[in-house]
Coordinates of C-alpha atoms and ligand atoms in Angstrom, one line a residue:
X1 CA 0.0 0.0 0.0
X2 CA 1.4 3.4 -1.0
X3 CA 2.6 5.6 1.9
X4 CA 1.3 9.0 0.6
X5 CA -1.3 10.4 3.0
X6 CA -3.7 13.0 1.7
X7 CA -4.4 15.9 4.0
X8 CA -8.1 16.9 3.9
X9 CA -8.4 20.2 5.7
X10 CA -11.9 20.9 7.2
X11 CA -11.0 24.2 9.1
X12 CA -13.5 26.1 6.9
X13 CA -16.3 23.5 7.5
X14 CA -16.1 21.5 10.7
X15 CA -13.7 24.0 12.2
X16 CA -15.9 26.9 11.3
X17 CA -18.8 25.1 13.2
X18 CA -17.0 25.6 16.5
X19 CA -18.4 28.4 18.6
X20 CA -16.6 31.7 17.9
X21 CA -14.9 30.5 14.8
X22 CA -17.3 31.8 12.1
X23 CA -15.6 33.5 9.2
X24 CA -17.1 35.8 6.6
X25 CA -16.6 35.2 2.9
X26 CA -13.5 37.3 2.6
X27 CA -11.9 35.7 5.7
X28 CA -12.6 32.2 4.2
X29 CA -10.8 33.1 1.0
X30 CA -7.8 34.4 2.9
X31 CA -7.7 31.2 4.9
X32 CA -8.2 29.0 1.8
X33 CA -5.3 30.7 0.0
X34 CA -3.0 30.1 3.1
X35 CA -4.1 26.4 3.2
X36 CA -3.1 26.2 -0.5
X37 CA 0.3 27.6 0.5
X38 CA 0.5 25.1 3.3
X39 CA 0.1 22.3 0.8
X40 CA -3.1 20.6 1.9
X41 CA -4.6 18.2 -0.7
X42 CA -8.2 19.0 -0.1
X43 CA -10.0 22.0 1.3
X44 CA -13.5 21.4 2.6
X45 CA -15.0 24.8 2.1
X46 CA -18.3 24.5 3.8
X47 CA -21.9 23.2 3.9
X48 CA -23.6 25.1 1.1
X49 CA -27.3 24.2 2.0
X50 CA -26.8 25.9 5.4
X51 CA -27.2 29.5 4.3
X52 CA -26.8 31.8 1.3
X53 CA -23.6 33.2 2.9
X54 CA -22.2 29.7 3.3
X55 CA -23.0 28.9 -0.3
X56 CA -21.3 32.0 -1.4
X57 CA -18.3 31.2 0.7
X58 CA -17.9 27.8 -0.9
X59 CA -18.4 29.2 -4.3
X60 CA -15.7 31.9 -3.8
X61 CA -13.2 29.5 -2.3
X62 CA -13.8 27.1 -5.2
X63 CA -13.0 29.9 -7.6
X64 CA -10.0 31.2 -5.6
X65 CA -7.8 28.2 -5.1
X66 CA -6.1 26.4 -8.0
X67 CA -4.1 23.3 -6.9
X68 CA -6.1 21.7 -4.0
X69 CA -9.4 19.9 -4.5
X70 CA -12.3 21.8 -3.0
X71 CA -15.0 19.8 -1.2
X72 CA -18.5 20.8 -0.3
X73 CA -20.6 18.9 2.3
X74 CA -24.1 17.6 1.7
X75 CA -26.4 15.4 3.8
X76 CA -27.6 12.3 1.8
X77 CA -30.5 13.9 0.1
X78 CA -31.3 15.4 -3.3
X79 CA -31.6 19.1 -2.2
X80 CA -28.3 19.2 -0.3
X81 CA -26.4 17.3 -3.0
X82 CA -27.6 19.5 -5.8
X83 CA -26.9 22.7 -3.9
X84 CA -23.4 21.5 -3.0
X85 CA -22.7 20.5 -6.6
X86 CA -23.8 24.0 -7.7
X87 CA -21.4 25.6 -5.2
X88 CA -18.3 23.8 -6.4
X89 CA -19.1 23.6 -10.2
X90 CA -16.4 26.2 -10.9
X91 CA -13.7 24.5 -8.8
X92 CA -10.7 23.2 -10.7
X93 CA -10.9 19.9 -8.8
X94 CA -14.3 19.6 -7.1
X95 CA -15.2 16.9 -4.5
X96 CA -18.8 16.3 -3.4
X97 CA -18.8 15.0 0.2
X98 CA -22.1 13.3 1.2
X99 CA -22.8 11.7 4.5
X100 CA -25.4 9.7 6.5
X101 CA -25.2 8.2 10.0
X102 CA -24.8 4.5 10.4
X103 CA -24.9 3.8 14.2
X104 CA -28.1 2.4 15.6
X105 CA -28.3 5.3 18.1
X106 CA -28.4 7.8 15.2
X107 CA -30.8 5.6 13.1
X108 CA -33.2 5.3 15.9
X109 CA -33.2 8.8 17.5
X110 CA -32.1 11.1 14.7
X111 CA -32.8 9.7 11.3
X112 CA -35.8 7.4 12.3
X113 CA -34.8 5.1 9.5
X114 CA -34.2 1.4 9.3
X115 CA -30.8 -0.1 8.5
X116 CA -32.1 -1.2 5.1
X117 CA -33.3 2.3 4.3
X118 CA -29.9 3.8 5.2
X119 CA -28.1 1.4 2.9
X120 CA -30.4 2.3 0.1
X121 CA -30.1 6.0 0.8
X122 CA -26.3 5.8 0.9
X123 CA -26.2 4.2 -2.6
X124 CA -28.8 6.6 -4.1
X125 CA -27.0 9.6 -2.8
X126 CA -23.5 8.6 -4.0
X127 CA -25.0 7.8 -7.4
X128 CA -26.7 11.2 -7.6
X129 CA -23.5 13.0 -6.4
X130 CA -21.4 11.0 -8.9
X131 CA -23.7 12.0 -11.8
X132 CA -23.0 15.7 -10.9
X133 CA -19.4 15.8 -9.8
X134 CA -16.5 13.5 -10.8
X135 CA -15.1 12.8 -7.4
X136 CA -17.3 11.8 -4.5
X137 CA -16.6 11.2 -0.8
X138 CA -19.0 9.2 1.3
X139 CA -18.9 9.5 5.1
X140 CA -20.6 7.0 7.5
X141 CA -21.3 9.4 10.4
X142 CA -20.7 7.9 13.8
X143 CA -18.8 4.9 12.3
X144 CA -16.9 4.2 15.5
X145 CA -20.2 3.5 17.3
X146 CA -21.7 1.5 14.4
X147 CA -22.0 -2.3 14.2
X148 CA -18.9 -3.3 12.1
X149 CA -20.8 -5.8 9.9
X150 CA -23.4 -3.3 9.2
X151 CA -20.8 -0.6 8.4
X152 CA -19.3 -3.1 5.8
X153 CA -22.8 -3.3 4.2
X154 CA -23.1 0.5 3.9
X155 CA -19.6 1.0 2.6
X156 CA -20.1 -1.7 0.1
X157 CA -23.2 0.1 -1.2
X158 CA -21.3 3.4 -1.4
X159 CA -18.4 1.9 -3.3
X160 CA -20.7 0.1 -5.7
X161 CA -22.5 3.4 -6.4
X162 CA -19.1 5.0 -7.3
X163 CA -17.7 6.6 -4.1
X164 CA -14.0 7.4 -4.6
X165 CA -13.3 8.1 -0.9
X166 CA -14.8 6.4 2.1
X167 CA -14.6 8.4 5.4
X168 CA -15.2 6.6 8.7
X169 CA -15.6 9.3 11.3
X170 CA -15.2 9.2 15.0
X171 CA -18.0 11.8 15.2
X172 CA -18.2 11.9 19.0
X173 CA -14.5 11.4 19.8
X174 CA -15.2 8.1 21.5
X175 CA -12.8 5.6 20.0
X176 CA -9.3 4.5 21.0
X177 CA -6.2 3.9 18.9
X178 CA -6.5 0.1 19.0
X179 CA -10.2 0.1 18.2
X180 CA -9.9 2.5 15.2
X181 CA -7.0 0.6 13.7
X182 CA -9.1 -2.6 13.9
X183 CA -12.2 -0.9 12.5
X184 CA -10.3 0.2 9.4
X185 CA -8.6 -3.2 9.0
X186 CA -11.9 -5.0 9.3
X187 CA -13.9 -2.8 6.8
X188 CA -11.1 -2.7 4.2
X189 CA -10.7 -6.5 4.5
X190 CA -14.4 -7.2 4.2
X191 CA -15.8 -4.8 1.6
X192 CA -15.5 -6.2 -1.9
X193 CA -13.7 -3.6 -4.1
X194 CA -12.3 -1.6 -1.1
X195 CA -9.1 -1.2 -3.1
X196 CA -11.0 1.1 -5.5
X197 CA -11.5 3.7 -2.8
X198 CA -9.2 5.8 -0.6
X199 CA -10.1 5.3 3.1
X200 CA -10.2 8.4 5.3
X201 CA -10.4 9.1 9.0
X202 CA -12.1 12.1 10.7
X203 CA -11.5 12.2 14.4
X204 CA -13.0 14.4 17.1
X205 CA -11.0 15.2 20.2
X206 CA -13.5 14.8 23.0
X207 CA -11.1 12.5 24.9
X208 CA -7.9 14.1 23.6
X209 CA -7.2 11.2 21.3
X210 CA -7.8 12.6 17.9
X211 CA -4.2 12.8 16.7
X212 CA -3.4 9.3 18.2
X213 CA -6.5 7.9 16.6
X214 CA -5.6 9.4 13.2
X215 CA -2.2 7.8 13.3
X216 CA -3.7 4.5 14.3
X217 CA -6.2 4.7 11.4
X218 CA -3.2 5.0 9.0
X219 CA -1.9 1.7 10.4
X220 CA -5.3 0.2 9.8
X221 CA -5.2 1.3 6.1
X222 CA -6.5 4.8 6.0
X223 CA -4.7 7.1 3.5
X224 CA -6.5 10.4 4.1
X225 CA -6.7 12.4 7.3
X226 CA -9.4 15.0 7.9
X227 CA -8.1 17.7 10.2
X228 CA -8.2 21.3 11.2
X229 CA -5.7 24.1 11.8
X230 CA -5.0 24.5 15.6
X231 CA -7.3 21.5 16.1
X232 CA -10.5 23.6 16.0
X233 CA -13.9 21.9 15.3
X234 CA -17.1 20.8 16.9
X235 CA -16.9 20.7 20.7
X236 CA -13.3 19.7 21.7
X237 CA -12.3 20.0 18.0
X238 CA -10.7 17.7 15.4
X239 CA -7.3 16.2 14.7
X240 CA -4.9 19.1 14.7
X241 CA -3.2 19.3 11.3
X242 CA 0.1 20.7 12.7
X243 CA 0.4 17.9 15.3
X244 CA -0.4 15.0 13.1
X245 CA 1.8 16.2 10.3
X246 CA 4.8 16.9 12.6
X247 CA 4.4 13.4 14.2
X248 CA 4.8 11.9 10.8
X249 CA 7.8 14.1 10.0
X250 CA 9.6 13.9 13.4
X251 CA 8.9 10.2 14.0
X252 CA 9.1 9.0 10.4
X253 CA 10.8 5.8 11.6
X254 CA 7.5 4.9 13.4
X255 CA 5.0 6.5 11.0
X256 CA 6.7 6.2 7.6
X257 CA 4.1 8.2 5.7
X258 CA 4.5 11.2 3.3
X259 CA 2.3 14.3 3.0
X260 CA 2.5 17.3 0.7
X261 CA 2.5 19.7 3.6
X262 CA 5.1 22.6 3.5
X263 CA 5.7 22.5 7.3
X264 CA 7.5 25.9 7.2
X265 CA 4.0 27.4 6.6
X266 CA 2.5 25.9 9.7
X267 CA 3.1 28.9 12.0
X268 CA 1.8 31.4 9.4
X269 CA -1.4 29.3 9.0
X270 CA -2.0 29.0 12.7
X271 CA -1.5 32.7 13.3
X272 CA -3.7 33.7 10.5
X273 CA -6.6 31.6 11.9
X274 CA -6.0 33.1 15.3
X275 CA -6.1 36.6 13.8
X276 CA -9.2 36.0 11.8
X277 CA -11.3 34.3 14.5
X278 CA -9.8 35.4 17.8
X279 CA -9.4 31.7 18.7
X280 CA -5.8 31.8 19.7
X281 CA -4.1 28.7 21.0
X282 CA -2.9 28.0 24.6
X283 CA 0.7 28.8 25.4
X284 CA 1.6 25.2 25.8
X285 CA -0.2 23.9 22.6
X286 CA 2.2 21.5 20.8
X287 CA 3.9 23.0 17.7
X288 CA 2.2 26.4 17.5
X289 CA 1.8 27.5 21.2
X290 CA 3.9 30.4 22.3
X291 CA 6.0 28.2 24.6
X292 CA 6.3 25.2 22.4
X293 CA 9.9 25.9 21.7
X294 CA 10.7 28.0 24.8
X295 CA 13.3 26.6 27.2
X296 CA 12.8 28.0 30.6
X297 CA 14.6 25.8 33.1
X298 CA 18.3 26.7 33.4
X299 CA 19.4 23.2 32.9
X300 CA 17.5 23.0 29.7
X301 CA 18.8 26.3 28.4
X302 CA 22.3 25.2 29.2
X303 CA 21.7 21.9 27.2
X304 CA 20.2 23.7 24.2
X305 CA 23.1 26.2 24.1
X306 CA 25.6 23.3 24.1
X307 CA 23.6 21.4 21.5
X308 CA 20.0 21.9 20.3
X309 CA 19.3 18.2 20.2
X310 CA 19.6 17.8 23.9
X311 CA 16.1 19.1 24.4
X312 CA 14.7 19.8 20.9
X313 CA 13.1 17.1 18.8
X314 CA 12.4 19.4 15.9
X315 CA 13.6 22.8 15.0
X316 CA 11.4 25.9 15.3
X317 CA 12.5 26.8 11.7
X318 CA 11.0 23.5 10.4
X319 CA 7.5 24.8 11.4
X320 CA 8.2 28.3 10.2
X321 CA 8.8 29.9 13.6
X322 CA 11.1 32.8 13.8
X323 CA 11.7 34.6 17.1
X324 CA 9.0 37.2 16.3
X325 CA 11.7 39.4 14.7
X326 CA 11.6 43.1 14.4
X327 CA 10.0 43.9 11.2
X328 CA 11.5 47.1 9.9
X329 CA 12.1 50.6 10.9
X330 CA 9.9 53.5 9.8
X331 CA 12.4 54.4 7.1
X332 CA 12.2 51.0 5.6
X333 CA 10.1 51.7 2.6
X334 CA 7.2 49.9 0.9
X335 CA 9.3 47.4 -0.9
X336 CA 10.7 46.0 2.4
X337 CA 7.3 45.9 3.9
X338 CA 5.9 44.0 0.9
X339 CA 8.7 41.4 1.1
X340 CA 8.2 40.9 4.8
X341 CA 4.4 40.4 4.4
X342 CA 5.1 37.8 1.7
X343 CA 7.4 35.9 4.1
X344 CA 4.6 35.9 6.6
X345 CA 2.2 34.4 4.0
X346 CA 0.3 37.7 3.7
X347 CA -0.4 38.3 0.0
X348 CA -1.6 41.9 -0.4
X349 CA -2.8 43.8 -3.4
X350 CA -1.1 47.1 -4.3
X351 CA -4.0 49.1 -2.8
X352 CA -3.7 47.1 0.4
X353 CA 0.1 47.6 0.6
X354 CA -0.4 51.3 0.2
X355 CA -2.9 51.4 3.0
X356 CA -0.8 49.1 5.2
X357 CA 2.2 51.3 4.7
X358 CA 0.3 54.3 6.0
X359 CA -0.8 52.3 9.1
X360 CA 2.7 50.9 9.5
X361 CA 4.3 54.3 9.5
X362 CA 1.7 55.6 12.0
X363 CA 2.5 52.7 14.3
X364 CA 6.2 53.0 13.9
X365 CA 5.8 56.6 14.9
X366 CA 4.0 55.7 18.1
X367 CA 6.1 52.6 19.1
X368 CA 9.8 52.3 18.6
X369 CA 9.8 48.6 17.5
X370 CA 7.4 46.9 15.1
X371 CA 7.4 43.1 15.3
X372 CA 6.1 40.5 12.9
X373 CA 3.1 39.8 15.1
X374 CA 2.3 43.5 15.0
X375 CA 2.3 43.3 11.3
X376 CA -0.1 40.3 11.3
X377 CA -2.5 42.1 13.6
X378 CA -2.3 45.2 11.5
X379 CA -3.2 43.3 8.3
X380 CA -6.0 41.5 10.0
X381 CA -7.6 44.7 11.3
X382 CA -7.1 46.5 8.1
X383 CA -8.9 43.8 6.1
X384 CA -11.6 43.8 8.7
X385 CA -12.1 47.5 8.2
X386 CA -12.2 47.1 4.4
X387 CA -15.7 45.6 4.4
X388 CA -17.3 47.5 7.3
X389 CA -20.6 49.4 7.0
X390 CA -19.7 51.9 9.7
X391 CA -16.2 53.0 10.4
X392 CA -14.8 54.5 13.6
X393 CA -13.6 58.1 13.0
X394 CA -13.1 59.1 16.6
X395 CA -13.7 58.0 20.1
X396 CA -13.2 60.1 23.3
X397 CA -13.9 58.9 26.8
X398 CA -13.7 60.5 30.2
X399 CA -14.2 59.4 33.8
X400 CA -14.7 55.9 34.9
X401 CA -17.8 55.5 37.2
X402 CA -19.8 56.5 35.4
X403 CA -17.8 57.1 32.3
X404 CA -18.8 59.2 29.3
X405 CA -18.0 58.5 25.7
X406 CA -18.4 60.4 22.5
X407 CA -18.1 58.4 19.2
X408 CA -18.0 59.6 15.6
X409 CA -18.9 57.0 13.0
X410 CA -18.9 57.2 9.3
X411 CA -21.2 55.4 6.8
X412 CA -20.3 56.2 3.2
X413 CA -20.0 60.0 3.2
X414 CA -22.4 60.4 6.1
X415 CA -21.1 61.2 9.6
X416 CA -22.8 60.4 12.9
X417 CA -22.0 61.6 16.3
X418 CA -23.4 60.5 19.6
X419 CA -22.6 60.2 23.3
X420 CA -23.5 57.8 26.1
X421 CA -22.8 57.1 29.7
X422 CA -21.7 53.7 30.9
X423 CA -20.1 51.6 33.6
X424 CA -16.7 52.2 32.2
X425 CA -15.2 53.9 29.1
X426 CA -15.6 50.8 26.9
X427 CA -19.2 50.3 28.0
X428 CA -20.0 53.9 27.4
X429 CA -18.5 53.9 23.9
X430 CA -20.2 50.7 22.9
X431 CA -23.5 52.2 24.0
X432 CA -22.9 55.3 21.9
X433 CA -22.2 53.0 18.9
X434 CA -25.5 51.2 19.5
X435 CA -27.4 54.5 19.7
X436 CA -26.0 55.5 16.2
X437 CA -26.5 52.1 14.6
X438 CA -29.9 51.3 16.3
X439 CA -29.0 47.9 17.6
X440 CA -28.7 46.4 21.1
X441 CA -26.0 43.7 21.7
X442 CA -24.7 41.8 24.7
X443 CA -21.0 41.4 25.1
X444 CA -20.4 37.7 25.7
X445 CA -16.6 37.6 25.6
X446 CA -13.9 40.3 25.8
X447 CA -10.2 39.7 25.6
X448 CA -7.4 42.1 25.2
X449 CA -3.8 41.3 24.8
X450 CA -0.6 42.8 23.6
X451 CA 0.4 41.7 20.0
X452 CA 4.1 42.0 20.9
X453 CA 6.4 42.8 23.8
X454 CA 6.8 46.3 25.3
X455 CA 4.7 48.8 27.3
X456 CA 3.9 50.6 24.0
X457 CA 2.6 47.4 22.4
X458 CA -0.2 47.2 19.9
X459 CA -3.3 46.1 21.8
X460 CA -5.4 43.5 20.1
X461 CA -9.0 43.2 21.3
X462 CA -11.3 40.2 20.6
X463 CA -15.0 40.3 21.4
X464 CA -18.0 38.2 20.9
X465 CA -21.3 40.0 20.8
X466 CA -24.8 38.5 21.0
X467 CA -27.1 40.3 18.5
X468 CA -30.6 39.0 17.7
X469 CA -29.8 35.7 19.3
X470 CA -26.6 35.0 17.3
X471 CA -23.0 35.5 18.3
X472 CA -20.7 37.7 16.2
X473 CA -17.0 37.9 16.5
X474 CA -15.1 41.2 16.2
X475 CA -11.5 42.3 16.4
X476 CA -9.7 45.6 16.6
X477 CA -6.2 46.8 17.1
X478 CA -4.7 50.1 18.4
X479 CA -1.9 51.2 20.7
X480 CA -4.8 52.7 22.8
X481 CA -6.7 49.7 24.3
X482 CA -10.0 51.5 24.6
X483 CA -9.9 52.3 20.9
X484 CA -8.9 48.7 20.2
X485 CA -11.9 47.4 22.2
X486 CA -14.3 49.9 20.6
X487 CA -13.1 48.9 17.1
X488 CA -13.6 45.2 18.0
X489 CA -17.2 45.9 19.1
X490 CA -17.9 47.9 16.0
X491 CA -16.5 45.1 13.8
X492 CA -18.9 42.6 15.4
X493 CA -21.8 45.0 14.9
X494 CA -20.7 45.5 11.2
X495 CA -20.7 41.7 10.7
X496 CA -24.2 41.5 12.1
X497 CA -25.3 44.4 9.8
X498 CA -23.8 42.8 6.7
X499 CA -25.6 39.5 7.4
X500 CA -28.9 41.3 8.1
X501 CA -28.6 43.4 5.0
X502 CA -27.8 40.3 2.9
Ligands
LIG601 O1 -17.9 14.4 12.6 C1 -18.5 14.0 11.6 O2 -19.0 12.8 11.5 C2 -18.5 14.8 10.5 C3 -19.0 14.3 9.2 C4 -20.0 15.1 8.5 C5 -17.9 13.9 8.3 O3 -18.2 16.0 10.5
LIG602 ZN1 -16.8 16.2 12.3

């Protein structure tokens, strides 16, 4: 059996389903282009039947990327499948991914279908998908809690109907490495024609076993791993792409598999997702956490200085980590800025570079040193501002209990000014924004942190705001933390308005 393992990234679909990770169309495109640079084989762009915005996101990602295949998800029914096929029709290499559950628990309580009906539906759905799109993946949802003999029957029907990829998900993160290896072995050995399909795993991380289970699935015969950047995804998330790939690279003697991943792009990809969604990783997260390569104990530092291999099993450079270097001085020029952005995986149009340069100079004027992470945050907030309905022209606050705020917003050419009183300056400014816009939101989460070291650091604010029963994420950056927080609030409100107007 060949040792090439395909990496199927589902950050934009399963990952995007995790609370707080939703992305708008432009953010999805940025992420998809970075995934292309990372070298993933397949990008699952979304679930087109879910909403008009989701459909548009899939369609735009399909048009934007060139090399990777682009997958769209559909339940096993006509409407879903036709909608998914429509969304990816312009992709260079489309994949239609259809699924139905196969465990008795799901059949009885969710689908209310018999085993025979599910076998029939699986076959029909794959046949329909195959008539519309050349490559079809079939997933047997909740495979790891399904009866193995029955799973064989369903997979057999899907392969007979033309499925090219068979995915056996651990939907609830329940299985163990030994069990999943055995499940793949059993199904592959017992389904006639199993050699015609690529077998795939998709593991949730409820018990913290997703990566271990993915590696065990490979031993059982799987040759595709479904995973997400930073391990995001439903509930506790999915297999983390950076972890599973670096295990195969670092322990190649144990897991002798090849992938097409450009590991030096891992850090850029992880940071971009954090900047776009505010879901940043914990300091001790393997591979991409801030401390993943930091040696604190004196004895470790001493060892690493003597020879890196004493305490380092992989180099920071191999995952694209630099030491958050100084970017450039304020006399550096546009050319240098463009090159540094490219190194960070930030592809910018000429217009964006011109605007970024202005912001960079303004920042360099305020703080002496501008770091790579400052640049990442600056680009993320600039892109956020580029599709806002209202922009923040000015915010002034005074006092603290109560505080008073004055905000000036702009919509097109129109300017709006209002004031409000609140518990603190941020509360007052957010209330003033709400008075202008005519909405009322509830702040659910509010985080502020420094993008880089130093007392004069760029503050990065992340908020989640509940508006009309739905949560919207917003981000904002400024050397003034009140302004950063207010920008973040306004960006969440703008996302809500964009969706409402759509
Ligand atoms: O977890 C799961 O079972 C899924 C399928 C739709 C592949 O996400
Ligand atoms: Zn899933």
